[in-house]
GROMACS .gro file of C-alpha atoms in nm:
model
  106
    1MET     CA    1   1.403   4.343   0.903
    2GLU     CA    2   1.756   4.223   0.825
    3LYS     CA    3   1.771   4.037   1.155
    4LEU     CA    4   1.442   3.860   1.078
    5ASP     CA    5   1.568   3.761   0.734
    6ALA     CA    6   1.892   3.633   0.886
    7LEU     CA    7   1.697   3.436   1.148
    8SER     CA    8   1.469   3.292   0.880
    9ASP     CA    9   1.771   3.188   0.672
   10TYR     CA   10   1.928   3.024   0.975
   11VAL     CA   11   1.612   2.828   1.062
   12SER     CA   12   1.577   2.719   0.699
   13SER     CA   13   1.934   2.590   0.702
   14LEU     CA   14   1.852   2.367   1.001
   15LYS     CA   15   1.594   2.166   0.804
   16PRO     CA   16   1.721   1.828   0.688
   17PRO     CA   17   1.776   1.803   0.313
   18VAL     CA   18   1.483   1.669   0.114
   19GLU     CA   19   1.548   1.302   0.046
   20ASN     CA   20   1.409   1.057  -0.201
   21GLU     CA   21   1.065   0.955  -0.070
   22ASP     CA   22   1.120   0.593  -0.173
   23GLU     CA   23   1.420   0.570   0.059
   24SER     CA   24   1.227   0.695   0.364
   25TRP     CA   25   1.170   0.453   0.650
   26VAL     CA   26   0.828   0.401   0.810
   27ASP     CA   27   0.724   0.184   1.102
   28SER     CA   28   0.484  -0.111   1.120
   29HIS     CA   29   0.195   0.101   1.241
   30ASP     CA   30   0.218   0.329   0.937
   31ILE     CA   31   0.239   0.031   0.700
   32CYS     CA   32  -0.064  -0.139   0.857
   33ASP     CA   33  -0.266   0.183   0.838
   34PHE     CA   34  -0.170   0.247   0.477
   35LEU     CA   35  -0.231  -0.110   0.354
   36LYS     CA   36  -0.533  -0.162   0.583
   37ILE     CA   37  -0.385  -0.486   0.719
   38SER     CA   38  -0.334  -0.620   1.070
   39GLU     CA   39  -0.002  -0.644   1.254
   40ARG     CA   40  -0.030  -1.023   1.217
   41THR     CA   41  -0.064  -0.999   0.839
   42LEU     CA   42   0.242  -0.775   0.828
   43GLN     CA   43   0.427  -1.029   1.043
   44ARG     CA   44   0.337  -1.303   0.793
   45LEU     CA   45   0.471  -1.090   0.507
   46ARG     CA   46   0.800  -1.052   0.697
   47THR     CA   47   0.819  -1.421   0.787
   48ASN     CA   48   0.748  -1.530   0.428
   49GLY     CA   49   1.013  -1.292   0.294
   50LYS     CA   50   0.758  -1.088   0.099
   51ILE     CA   51   0.879  -0.756   0.241
   52SER     CA   52   1.223  -0.640   0.352
   53TYR     CA   53   1.254  -0.474   0.690
   54THR     CA   54   1.491  -0.360   0.961
   55ASN     CA   55   1.448  -0.435   1.330
   56LEU     CA   56   1.584  -0.170   1.560
   57GLY     CA   57   1.521  -0.188   1.931
   58GLY     CA   58   1.234  -0.433   1.883
   59LYS     CA   59   1.056  -0.206   1.638
   60TYR     CA   60   1.024  -0.288   1.266
   61TYR     CA   61   1.092  -0.035   0.991
   62TYR     CA   62   1.030  -0.060   0.618
   63ARG     CA   63   1.143   0.141   0.319
   64ILE     CA   64   0.864   0.293   0.114
   65SER     CA   65   1.031   0.147  -0.196
   66GLN     CA   66   0.987  -0.203  -0.050
   67VAL     CA   67   0.615  -0.144   0.011
   68LYS     CA   68   0.575  -0.024  -0.348
   69LYS     CA   69   0.764  -0.331  -0.471
   70LEU     CA   70   0.535  -0.559  -0.267
   71LEU     CA   71   0.225  -0.397  -0.414
   72LYS     CA   72   0.357  -0.412  -0.772
   73GLU     CA   73   0.457  -0.778  -0.741
   74ASN     CA   74   0.111  -0.872  -0.620
   75ILE     CA   75  -0.097  -0.688  -0.876
   76ILE     CA   76  -0.372  -0.911  -1.004
   77LYS     CA   77  -0.434  -0.828  -1.363
   78SER     CA   78  -0.793  -0.847  -1.477
   79THR     CA   79  -0.899  -0.980  -1.813
   80GLU     CA   80  -1.237  -1.022  -1.977
   81GLU     CA   81  -1.214  -1.392  -1.899
   82HIS     CA   82  -1.182  -1.317  -1.528
   83PHE     CA   83  -1.487  -1.091  -1.541
   84HIS     CA   84  -1.690  -1.366  -1.713
   85GLU     CA   85  -1.579  -1.618  -1.450
   86LEU     CA   86  -1.683  -1.375  -1.177
   87ALA     CA   87  -2.026  -1.325  -1.338
   88GLU     CA   88  -2.079  -1.701  -1.374
   89HIS     CA   89  -1.974  -1.760  -1.016
   90HIS     CA   90  -2.218  -1.492  -0.902
   91LYS     CA   91  -2.504  -1.650  -1.099
   92ARG     CA   92  -2.436  -1.995  -0.949
   93HIS     CA   93  -2.402  -1.853  -0.600
   94SER     CA   94  -2.722  -1.648  -0.619
   95PHE     CA   95  -2.911  -1.952  -0.755
   96ASP     CA   96  -2.787  -2.165  -0.464
   97ARG     CA   97  -2.899  -1.902  -0.212
   98ASP     CA   98  -3.257  -1.863  -0.339
   99PRO     CA   99  -3.369  -2.140  -0.578
  100GLU     CA  100  -3.738  -2.031  -0.565
  101LYS     CA  101  -3.656  -1.683  -0.688
  102ASN     CA  102  -3.450  -1.823  -0.975
  103THR     CA  103  -3.711  -2.078  -1.093
  104ALA     CA  104  -3.879  -1.809  -1.298
  105LEU     CA  105  -3.550  -1.751  -1.480
  106LYS     CA  106  -3.546  -2.106  -1.622
   0.00000   0.00000   0.00000
């Protein structure tokens, strides 16, 4: 039993230390999957300077903290006014699609 405990302790010591998740690096594929965007969209974000990255051996890597920053900077805040605009736009659009159906509403 002591040998198994010693072996377990040794294997546990081989694990890398737990690091801050925000400082972890992920590749383009992981970012595209997470954000549900194409490789081309991610390329545009890089080109426009919207997201920081590192290129190593032709492969792009991103810090999780940079992805969070990108999402926070692009939050679109909703207000009651925006909801009213959306409802009005919907009414106009549905009227344009089927004027006969909407004649009874007049």
